[in-house]
Every structure is written in C-alpha cells, then in structure tokens.
Amino acid sequence: MRRRDLIAFVGAASVLASFASAQQPKMPTIGVLVVGSPASERFWRLFQQDMRELGYIEGRNVRYEFRSDAGQTSRLSSLAEELVRLKVDLIVAWFTPAALAARQATHQIPIVMALVGNPVETGLVASVAQPGGNITGMAAIGAELAGKLVDVVRQLIPAAQRIAALANVPDPFSKPFLQRVESDGAAAGVMINPVMIHSSTELDAAFSALDHEAPDALIVQPSLPIRRVAELAVRYRIPAMSFVREFADQGGLLSYGSDEADAYRKAATYVDKILKGAKPADLPVQQPTKFELVINLKTAKAIGLTVPQSFLLRADEVIE
C-alpha cells in the first residue's frame, strides 16, 4: 500500500472509530449511600437483583459506586459529597440519615429514597403527591409502625406495663419515632422509657442501665446497629422488636414492618424511570402496601418467653 493511501486509510479508520464511540450510549453511574448495618447488606443484594431484572447489568450498561458509613453516621456527609464529585447520574439513599446527607450534598442530582422514614416531616420532600425538587422514591411507614409495635407488645405480653424505646439520636427520624411510641404508649396505658443512643459505643452501658429495672419489652429504632442490639437483648433477656425484617434474622425477638423486598423492587423502578428521562419532582413518593410479621422462636426460647400459639399463627414467618 502506498504511503498516501495508508494515510488516507488510517484517517478514515480514525473517523469511523470516533463515530462508533459517539454512537455508544453513556453508561450511567449510580451512587448508593447507606447507613451501615446488616439490614443494608440485604437491601444492597436485593436492589442489585431488582436492577438486573430491569435489564441493568453491572459493567455492561450500568456502574455502581457503593458507599456505607460503616456504622458512623457522621461520615455520611463526606461520602455523599464524594459521590457528587464523582458526577454520578443518580443517588440511591437507604434510610433517613443517608437521604438527608445526599440532599445536603446536591440539589441537582436525582435522589431515590429506599425506605426512608417520614420524608415529609424530616423535610426531604414537600409532599408525598408532589415531592418537588430532586428527591422521590419509597417512604417507610416508620413512625406509625413504631406505634404499632406498642400494640404488638400488648398482644404478645398482655401484662406488659413498661416498654423501653431505643432511639438513635443522630438520626432525625428519632424524633417522630419516639413521639409515636410515646403517644401510642399513653393511649394504651403503658409507660414508655426513652433510651437515647448518641453512639454505638453507648449500647453496652445502656443495656446495663436497663438491667437495674428491666422493661417488659424493647422497641428498637432500626438505624441502630441491630445485630449488636439483638445480642444484648438476648443477654439481658429482654423481648426486643423492630420494624425491619433483618432484626429478627439477626436474633431479635420479632419484626413487624413493610415487605422490604417489594419496597426495594419499587425503588429500582424509580431508578429505571429517572434514567430514562423522568424527573423526580414528577414522580409521587410511594408508601409500602405489604407488611410482614416475623418471629424468631429461637430467641423467644433463649429469653424464656412463651409465644402464644394464636400469635404464632399470625406470623408470616417463624424462625426456628
């Protein structure tokens, strides 16, 4: 091949390569920000599975940037800012502190909530029907479920008179969580003892203090390190419950809450719609419609609690 023809061939090949590259769709990058806990591991596994079912295969047509605070909520702000610097196309936030950190970091990048408690009360969205701004997704019926657990305690332990509520103070959701537990407790004639946790390092001391006047039951805010809480509750023989499924899986007595698998599937659907051009402000926030009661019978036996057969029959799942 003559030199002139070779130069022309190389030039044409370069143009064709540039054209082919221009035709390649940009691979979206999804930032995922979570509060570190065993429950977040389940979310991450199920969410990726749901995304695959929608046709998003990591490395082929989607890229993930996963960030966990590893149990230190003070790290969430810097992690959210890091995702913004990476110029992700969208941020998925699991639990209220993560969503608040993401919102503080950006008002432009779309944010999809994955089970975030009381997003209107915490100021994340203007309303459920018209969220406005750059945030939408799945709201957890958190505070209402916290109150419902007061009723669950009374059904499981009819003689219960004192219930402790373990609150994660750095999580803004702790305020509506405690308000609902206290109001439902007052309506039921039950004394509620708020236990304020500012750091996971305070958990051992908190349970040691509870042991001096042990409550009949314990309601746990789910953004706390639930595995450790479950272990301590068994050690001190306290019937403990929360409204995330993973609490019962990790050794807590029971959980009553939304069907998380269904909620994560819907969160993935929000991501799909936004990546295809929908605006978060135009997508109403959804609330869970499916709920499940899970009882850990091994834990009940370990703490010496007899669960009535009628209560077991109501359970969606019994861990034996």
mmCIF file of C-alpha atoms in Angstrom:
data_model
loop_
_atom_site.group_PDB
_atom_site.id
_atom_site.type_symbol
_atom_site.label_atom_id
_atom_site.label_comp_id
_atom_site.label_asym_id
_atom_site.label_seq_id
_atom_site.Cartn_x
_atom_site.Cartn_y
_atom_site.Cartn_z
ATOM 1 C CA MET A 1 0.000 0.000 0.000
ATOM 2 C CA ARG A 2 1.348 3.390 -0.969
ATOM 3 C CA ARG A 3 2.108 5.882 1.811
ATOM 4 C CA ARG A 4 -0.601 8.286 0.591
ATOM 5 C CA ASP A 5 -3.199 5.506 0.586
ATOM 6 C CA LEU A 6 -2.075 4.334 4.021
ATOM 7 C CA ILE A 7 -2.505 7.806 5.494
ATOM 8 C CA ALA A 8 -5.983 8.049 3.963
ATOM 9 C CA PHE A 9 -6.895 4.605 5.333
ATOM 10 C CA VAL A 10 -5.700 5.441 8.853
ATOM 11 C CA GLY A 11 -7.575 8.749 8.763
ATOM 12 C CA ALA A 12 -10.791 7.068 7.663
ATOM 13 C CA ALA A 13 -10.435 4.392 10.342
ATOM 14 C CA SER A 14 -9.942 7.085 12.985
ATOM 15 C CA VAL A 15 -13.091 8.886 11.869
ATOM 16 C CA LEU A 16 -15.092 5.657 11.908
ATOM 17 C CA ALA A 17 -13.788 4.792 15.397
ATOM 18 C CA SER A 18 -14.747 8.253 16.682
ATOM 19 C CA PHE A 19 -18.201 7.918 15.115
ATOM 20 C CA ALA A 20 -18.701 4.462 16.646
ATOM 21 C CA SER A 21 -17.619 5.812 20.020
ATOM 22 C CA ALA A 22 -20.076 8.714 19.711
ATOM 23 C CA GLN A 23 -22.865 6.231 18.997
ATOM 24 C CA GLN A 24 -22.152 4.284 22.201
ATOM 25 C CA PRO A 25 -24.668 5.275 24.884
ATOM 26 C CA LYS A 26 -23.112 6.669 28.055
ATOM 27 C CA MET A 27 -23.048 4.091 30.825
ATOM 28 C CA PRO A 28 -24.927 5.605 33.796
ATOM 29 C CA THR A 29 -23.234 5.613 37.187
ATOM 30 C CA ILE A 30 -25.459 5.114 40.207
ATOM 31 C CA GLY A 31 -24.239 6.204 43.616
ATOM 32 C CA VAL A 32 -25.586 4.153 46.516
ATOM 33 C CA LEU A 33 -25.383 5.610 50.024
ATOM 34 C CA VAL A 34 -26.395 3.536 53.054
ATOM 35 C CA VAL A 35 -26.370 3.567 56.820
ATOM 36 C CA GLY A 36 -24.087 0.654 57.680
ATOM 37 C CA SER A 37 -25.958 -2.232 59.286
ATOM 38 C CA PRO A 38 -26.741 -5.873 58.499
ATOM 39 C CA ALA A 39 -30.071 -4.720 57.047
ATOM 40 C CA SER A 40 -28.273 -2.553 54.484
ATOM 41 C CA GLU A 41 -26.499 -5.659 53.186
ATOM 42 C CA ARG A 42 -29.877 -7.229 52.396
ATOM 43 C CA PHE A 43 -31.026 -4.030 50.700
ATOM 44 C CA TRP A 44 -27.901 -3.903 48.522
ATOM 45 C CA ARG A 45 -28.270 -7.552 47.467
ATOM 46 C CA LEU A 46 -31.964 -7.277 46.638
ATOM 47 C CA PHE A 47 -31.643 -3.895 44.920
ATOM 48 C CA GLN A 48 -28.945 -5.153 42.540
ATOM 49 C CA GLN A 49 -31.087 -8.192 41.796
ATOM 50 C CA ASP A 50 -34.085 -5.975 41.025
ATOM 51 C CA MET A 51 -31.964 -3.802 38.746
ATOM 52 C CA ARG A 52 -30.772 -6.877 36.851
ATOM 53 C CA GLU A 53 -34.371 -7.931 36.332
ATOM 54 C CA LEU A 54 -34.981 -4.495 34.788
ATOM 55 C CA GLY A 55 -32.096 -5.110 32.397
ATOM 56 C CA TYR A 56 -29.269 -3.257 34.187
ATOM 57 C CA ILE A 57 -26.128 -5.401 34.267
ATOM 58 C CA GLU A 58 -23.170 -4.007 36.188
ATOM 59 C CA GLY A 59 -20.194 -3.370 33.947
ATOM 60 C CA ARG A 60 -22.282 -3.733 30.810
ATOM 61 C CA ASN A 61 -24.843 -0.944 30.948
ATOM 62 C CA VAL A 62 -24.610 0.409 34.498
ATOM 63 C CA ARG A 63 -21.909 1.209 37.026
ATOM 64 C CA TYR A 64 -22.343 1.421 40.808
ATOM 65 C CA GLU A 65 -20.470 3.491 43.373
ATOM 66 C CA PHE A 66 -21.438 1.966 46.740
ATOM 67 C CA ARG A 67 -20.719 3.883 49.945
ATOM 68 C CA SER A 68 -21.532 2.816 53.526
ATOM 69 C CA ASP A 69 -20.906 4.829 56.668
ATOM 70 C CA ALA A 70 -19.817 1.573 58.389
ATOM 71 C CA GLY A 71 -21.976 2.443 61.386
ATOM 72 C CA GLN A 72 -20.670 6.003 61.780
ATOM 73 C CA THR A 73 -23.398 8.374 60.613
ATOM 74 C CA SER A 74 -21.015 11.330 60.917
ATOM 75 C CA ARG A 75 -19.297 10.030 57.753
ATOM 76 C CA LEU A 76 -22.416 10.248 55.584
ATOM 77 C CA SER A 77 -21.949 13.897 54.590
ATOM 78 C CA SER A 78 -18.421 13.359 53.272
ATOM 79 C CA LEU A 79 -19.477 10.164 51.489
ATOM 80 C CA ALA A 80 -22.372 11.998 49.805
ATOM 81 C CA GLU A 81 -20.022 14.793 48.741
ATOM 82 C CA GLU A 82 -17.659 12.178 47.306
ATOM 83 C CA LEU A 83 -20.450 10.753 45.141
ATOM 84 C CA VAL A 84 -21.253 14.252 43.882
ATOM 85 C CA ARG A 85 -17.580 14.825 42.982
ATOM 86 C CA LEU A 86 -17.655 11.561 41.030
ATOM 87 C CA LYS A 87 -20.529 13.073 38.998
ATOM 88 C CA VAL A 88 -22.836 10.088 39.451
ATOM 89 C CA ASP A 89 -26.051 10.240 37.443
ATOM 90 C CA LEU A 90 -28.296 9.352 40.387
ATOM 91 C CA ILE A 91 -28.026 8.594 44.110
ATOM 92 C CA VAL A 92 -29.994 5.863 45.871
ATOM 93 C CA ALA A 93 -30.228 6.537 49.617
ATOM 94 C CA TRP A 94 -31.127 3.867 52.164
ATOM 95 C CA PHE A 95 -32.596 5.216 55.424
ATOM 96 C CA THR A 96 -33.223 8.787 56.528
ATOM 97 C CA PRO A 97 -29.681 9.911 57.522
ATOM 98 C CA ALA A 98 -28.323 8.839 54.118
ATOM 99 C CA ALA A 99 -31.107 10.661 52.265
ATOM 100 C CA LEU A 100 -30.546 13.839 54.286
ATOM 101 C CA ALA A 101 -26.802 13.719 53.621
ATOM 102 C CA ALA A 102 -27.429 13.248 49.898
ATOM 103 C CA ARG A 103 -29.862 16.161 49.791
ATOM 104 C CA GLN A 104 -27.372 18.383 51.601
ATOM 105 C CA ALA A 105 -24.696 17.458 49.055
ATOM 106 C CA THR A 106 -26.733 18.135 45.908
ATOM 107 C CA HIS A 107 -29.925 19.770 44.685
ATOM 108 C CA GLN A 108 -29.298 18.774 41.070
ATOM 109 C CA ILE A 109 -28.511 15.040 41.003
ATOM 110 C CA PRO A 110 -31.697 12.935 41.301
ATOM 111 C CA ILE A 111 -32.035 11.094 44.619
ATOM 112 C CA VAL A 112 -34.163 7.954 45.020
ATOM 113 C CA MET A 113 -35.166 7.024 48.573
ATOM 114 C CA ALA A 114 -35.126 3.358 49.529
ATOM 115 C CA LEU A 115 -37.325 3.077 52.620
ATOM 116 C CA VAL A 116 -36.763 6.469 54.213
ATOM 117 C CA GLY A 117 -38.858 7.218 57.278
ATOM 118 C CA ASN A 118 -41.247 10.176 57.298
ATOM 119 C CA PRO A 119 -39.708 12.141 54.380
ATOM 120 C CA VAL A 120 -42.253 14.970 54.666
ATOM 121 C CA GLU A 121 -41.739 15.505 58.406
ATOM 122 C CA THR A 122 -37.952 15.436 58.019
ATOM 123 C CA GLY A 123 -38.105 17.971 55.175
ATOM 124 C CA LEU A 124 -36.848 15.719 52.380
ATOM 125 C CA VAL A 125 -39.907 16.271 50.172
ATOM 126 C CA ALA A 126 -42.647 18.888 50.042
ATOM 127 C CA SER A 127 -45.400 16.273 49.968
ATOM 128 C CA VAL A 128 -45.971 12.661 49.041
ATOM 129 C CA ALA A 129 -48.057 13.523 45.989
ATOM 130 C CA GLN A 130 -45.769 16.324 44.780
ATOM 131 C CA PRO A 131 -42.283 15.805 46.168
ATOM 132 C CA GLY A 132 -40.749 18.736 44.274
ATOM 133 C CA GLY A 133 -37.002 19.172 43.923
ATOM 134 C CA ASN A 134 -34.692 16.276 43.116
ATOM 135 C CA ILE A 135 -35.924 13.614 45.563
ATOM 136 C CA THR A 136 -38.542 10.873 45.298
ATOM 137 C CA GLY A 137 -38.829 7.140 45.982
ATOM 138 C CA MET A 138 -40.060 4.842 48.719
ATOM 139 C CA ALA A 139 -41.115 6.171 52.110
ATOM 140 C CA ALA A 140 -41.169 3.819 55.066
ATOM 141 C CA ILE A 141 -44.257 3.950 57.261
ATOM 142 C CA GLY A 142 -41.829 4.217 60.115
ATOM 143 C CA ALA A 143 -43.361 6.220 62.934
ATOM 144 C CA GLU A 144 -46.749 4.578 62.512
ATOM 145 C CA LEU A 145 -45.127 1.148 62.661
ATOM 146 C CA ALA A 146 -43.226 2.138 65.798
ATOM 147 C CA GLY A 147 -46.577 2.886 67.384
ATOM 148 C CA LYS A 148 -47.993 -0.366 66.055
ATOM 149 C CA LEU A 149 -45.254 -2.237 67.906
ATOM 150 C CA VAL A 150 -46.717 -0.960 71.179
ATOM 151 C CA ASP A 151 -49.876 -2.858 70.265
ATOM 152 C CA VAL A 152 -47.814 -5.905 69.273
ATOM 153 C CA VAL A 153 -46.173 -5.886 72.718
ATOM 154 C CA ARG A 154 -49.568 -5.823 74.433
ATOM 155 C CA GLN A 155 -50.774 -8.747 72.327
ATOM 156 C CA LEU A 156 -47.639 -10.795 72.898
ATOM 157 C CA ILE A 157 -47.199 -9.880 76.578
ATOM 158 C CA PRO A 158 -50.624 -8.780 77.894
ATOM 159 C CA ALA A 159 -49.216 -7.915 81.335
ATOM 160 C CA ALA A 160 -46.609 -5.527 79.910
ATOM 161 C CA GLN A 161 -46.552 -2.170 81.710
ATOM 162 C CA ARG A 162 -43.112 -0.737 80.860
ATOM 163 C CA ILE A 163 -41.638 -0.501 77.370
ATOM 164 C CA ALA A 164 -38.228 0.960 76.590
ATOM 165 C CA ALA A 165 -37.699 2.720 73.251
ATOM 166 C CA LEU A 166 -34.121 2.634 71.964
ATOM 167 C CA ALA A 167 -33.608 5.783 69.856
ATOM 168 C CA ASN A 168 -30.722 6.638 67.528
ATOM 169 C CA VAL A 169 -30.267 10.337 68.322
ATOM 170 C CA PRO A 170 -28.102 11.338 65.293
ATOM 171 C CA ASP A 171 -30.875 10.062 63.009
ATOM 172 C CA PRO A 172 -33.518 12.828 62.581
ATOM 173 C CA PHE A 173 -36.130 10.083 62.396
ATOM 174 C CA SER A 174 -35.603 9.504 66.127
ATOM 175 C CA LYS A 175 -37.950 12.399 66.916
ATOM 176 C CA PRO A 176 -41.096 11.103 65.105
ATOM 177 C CA PHE A 177 -40.130 7.567 66.201
ATOM 178 C CA LEU A 178 -40.218 8.499 69.896
ATOM 179 C CA GLN A 179 -43.260 10.747 69.561
ATOM 180 C CA ARG A 180 -45.321 7.940 68.069
ATOM 181 C CA VAL A 181 -44.172 5.312 70.571
ATOM 182 C CA GLU A 182 -44.921 7.645 73.470
ATOM 183 C CA SER A 183 -48.334 8.710 72.157
ATOM 184 C CA ASP A 184 -49.415 5.125 71.442
ATOM 185 C CA GLY A 185 -48.000 4.035 74.779
ATOM 186 C CA ALA A 186 -50.001 6.702 76.598
ATOM 187 C CA ALA A 187 -53.169 5.653 74.763
ATOM 188 C CA ALA A 188 -52.576 2.040 75.823
ATOM 189 C CA GLY A 189 -51.778 2.976 79.422
ATOM 190 C CA VAL A 190 -48.184 1.772 79.089
ATOM 191 C CA MET A 191 -45.154 3.608 80.479
ATOM 192 C CA ILE A 192 -42.562 4.406 77.798
ATOM 193 C CA ASN A 193 -38.924 4.808 78.780
ATOM 194 C CA PRO A 194 -36.897 6.579 76.027
ATOM 195 C CA VAL A 195 -33.277 5.427 75.860
ATOM 196 C CA MET A 196 -31.206 7.910 73.859
ATOM 197 C CA ILE A 197 -28.209 6.481 71.995
ATOM 198 C CA HIS A 198 -25.739 9.024 70.597
ATOM 199 C CA SER A 199 -23.111 6.498 69.512
ATOM 200 C CA SER A 200 -22.922 2.720 69.136
ATOM 201 C CA THR A 201 -20.318 2.751 71.907
ATOM 202 C CA GLU A 202 -23.122 3.611 74.354
ATOM 203 C CA LEU A 203 -25.137 0.435 73.734
ATOM 204 C CA ASP A 204 -23.484 -1.786 76.358
ATOM 205 C CA ALA A 205 -23.888 0.847 79.069
ATOM 206 C CA ALA A 206 -27.497 1.477 78.044
ATOM 207 C CA PHE A 207 -28.417 -2.203 78.428
ATOM 208 C CA SER A 208 -26.535 -2.417 81.706
ATOM 209 C CA ALA A 209 -28.632 0.505 82.982
ATOM 210 C CA LEU A 210 -31.836 -1.143 81.747
ATOM 211 C CA ASP A 211 -30.944 -4.267 83.703
ATOM 212 C CA HIS A 212 -31.466 -2.417 87.008
ATOM 213 C CA GLU A 213 -35.163 -2.017 86.194
ATOM 214 C CA ALA A 214 -35.761 -4.286 83.237
ATOM 215 C CA PRO A 215 -38.556 -3.245 80.856
ATOM 216 C CA ASP A 216 -41.187 -5.722 79.747
ATOM 217 C CA ALA A 217 -40.161 -5.117 76.132
ATOM 218 C CA LEU A 218 -37.884 -3.003 73.962
ATOM 219 C CA ILE A 219 -38.745 -1.217 70.692
ATOM 220 C CA VAL A 220 -35.650 -0.532 68.592
ATOM 221 C CA GLN A 221 -35.100 2.210 66.012
ATOM 222 C CA PRO A 222 -33.776 0.290 63.000
ATOM 223 C CA SER A 223 -30.891 2.618 62.070
ATOM 224 C CA LEU A 224 -29.045 1.429 65.191
ATOM 225 C CA PRO A 225 -26.515 -1.459 64.910
ATOM 226 C CA ILE A 226 -29.276 -4.063 65.078
ATOM 227 C CA ARG A 227 -27.049 -7.140 65.310
ATOM 228 C CA ARG A 228 -25.405 -5.805 68.462
ATOM 229 C CA VAL A 229 -28.743 -4.677 69.885
ATOM 230 C CA ALA A 230 -30.205 -8.146 69.289
ATOM 231 C CA GLU A 231 -27.231 -9.793 71.028
ATOM 232 C CA LEU A 232 -27.529 -7.532 74.066
ATOM 233 C CA ALA A 233 -31.298 -8.007 74.266
ATOM 234 C CA VAL A 234 -30.810 -11.781 74.424
ATOM 235 C CA ARG A 235 -28.040 -11.441 77.021
ATOM 236 C CA TYR A 236 -30.290 -9.327 79.257
ATOM 237 C CA ARG A 237 -33.367 -11.445 78.406
ATOM 238 C CA ILE A 238 -35.397 -8.505 77.096
ATOM 239 C CA PRO A 239 -38.058 -9.116 74.403
ATOM 240 C CA ALA A 240 -36.865 -6.751 71.660
ATOM 241 C CA MET A 241 -38.559 -5.843 68.386
ATOM 242 C CA SER A 242 -38.147 -3.509 65.453
ATOM 243 C CA PHE A 243 -39.737 -2.829 62.076
ATOM 244 C CA VAL A 244 -37.031 -4.108 59.756
ATOM 245 C CA ARG A 245 -37.029 -7.781 58.813
ATOM 246 C CA GLU A 246 -33.290 -8.115 59.386
ATOM 247 C CA PHE A 247 -33.743 -7.515 63.117
ATOM 248 C CA ALA A 248 -35.485 -10.863 63.560
ATOM 249 C CA ASP A 249 -32.967 -12.526 61.225
ATOM 250 C CA GLN A 250 -30.107 -11.176 63.352
ATOM 251 C CA GLY A 251 -31.537 -12.596 66.603
ATOM 252 C CA GLY A 252 -34.112 -10.005 67.677
ATOM 253 C CA LEU A 253 -37.364 -11.443 69.019
ATOM 254 C CA LEU A 254 -39.548 -10.175 66.192
ATOM 255 C CA SER A 255 -40.009 -7.669 63.430
ATOM 256 C CA TYR A 256 -43.165 -6.133 62.076
ATOM 257 C CA GLY A 257 -42.813 -3.881 59.098
ATOM 258 C CA SER A 258 -43.107 -3.397 55.396
ATOM 259 C CA ASP A 259 -42.226 -6.131 52.935
ATOM 260 C CA GLU A 260 -38.750 -4.775 52.171
ATOM 261 C CA ALA A 261 -38.219 -6.901 49.071
ATOM 262 C CA ASP A 262 -41.299 -5.318 47.491
ATOM 263 C CA ALA A 263 -40.159 -1.809 48.513
ATOM 264 C CA TYR A 264 -36.665 -2.275 47.049
ATOM 265 C CA ARG A 265 -38.195 -3.552 43.812
ATOM 266 C CA LYS A 266 -40.209 -0.349 43.557
ATOM 267 C CA ALA A 267 -37.123 1.766 44.361
ATOM 268 C CA ALA A 268 -35.366 0.104 41.410
ATOM 269 C CA THR A 269 -38.337 1.037 39.235
ATOM 270 C CA TYR A 270 -37.890 4.699 40.204
ATOM 271 C CA VAL A 271 -34.236 4.494 39.160
ATOM 272 C CA ASP A 272 -35.221 2.985 35.814
ATOM 273 C CA LYS A 273 -37.765 5.737 35.131
ATOM 274 C CA ILE A 274 -35.344 8.542 36.023
ATOM 275 C CA LEU A 275 -32.533 7.087 33.926
ATOM 276 C CA LYS A 276 -34.993 7.038 31.030
ATOM 277 C CA GLY A 277 -35.752 10.742 31.424
ATOM 278 C CA ALA A 278 -38.404 11.138 34.140
ATOM 279 C CA LYS A 279 -37.936 13.949 36.669
ATOM 280 C CA PRO A 280 -38.050 13.148 40.405
ATOM 281 C CA ALA A 281 -40.400 16.084 41.019
ATOM 282 C CA ASP A 282 -42.974 14.440 38.727
ATOM 283 C CA LEU A 283 -42.870 11.031 40.449
ATOM 284 C CA PRO A 284 -45.043 10.826 43.607
ATOM 285 C CA VAL A 285 -43.480 9.206 46.658
ATOM 286 C CA GLN A 286 -44.895 5.756 47.382
ATOM 287 C CA GLN A 287 -45.520 4.112 50.721
ATOM 288 C CA PRO A 288 -45.374 0.364 51.384
ATOM 289 C CA THR A 289 -48.575 -1.604 50.962
ATOM 290 C CA LYS A 290 -47.341 -5.044 52.066
ATOM 291 C CA PHE A 291 -46.360 -5.870 55.642
ATOM 292 C CA GLU A 292 -44.960 -8.926 57.394
ATOM 293 C CA LEU A 293 -44.617 -10.253 60.935
ATOM 294 C CA VAL A 294 -41.515 -12.381 61.568
ATOM 295 C CA ILE A 295 -40.915 -14.133 64.903
ATOM 296 C CA ASN A 296 -37.617 -15.652 65.994
ATOM 297 C CA LEU A 297 -38.701 -18.614 68.107
ATOM 298 C CA LYS A 298 -35.088 -19.492 68.945
ATOM 299 C CA THR A 299 -34.727 -16.094 70.600
ATOM 300 C CA ALA A 300 -38.042 -16.474 72.445
ATOM 301 C CA LYS A 301 -36.782 -19.737 73.957
ATOM 302 C CA ALA A 302 -33.398 -18.193 74.793
ATOM 303 C CA ILE A 303 -35.004 -15.392 76.832
ATOM 304 C CA GLY A 304 -37.605 -17.686 78.405
ATOM 305 C CA LEU A 305 -40.634 -16.203 76.651
ATOM 306 C CA THR A 306 -43.579 -18.407 75.691
ATOM 307 C CA VAL A 307 -45.181 -17.145 72.488
ATOM 308 C CA PRO A 308 -48.935 -17.904 72.380
ATOM 309 C CA GLN A 309 -49.926 -20.278 69.585
ATOM 310 C CA SER A 310 -52.500 -17.760 68.371
ATOM 311 C CA PHE A 311 -49.705 -15.222 67.920
ATOM 312 C CA LEU A 312 -47.526 -17.699 66.045
ATOM 313 C CA LEU A 313 -50.387 -18.422 63.643
ATOM 314 C CA ARG A 314 -50.499 -14.733 62.721
ATOM 315 C CA ALA A 315 -46.818 -14.677 61.771
ATOM 316 C CA ASP A 316 -45.775 -14.587 58.127
ATOM 317 C CA GLU A 317 -42.601 -16.428 59.075
ATOM 318 C CA VAL A 318 -41.324 -18.204 62.176
ATOM 319 C CA ILE A 319 -37.562 -18.656 62.588
ATOM 320 C CA GLU A 320 -36.916 -21.927 64.447
#
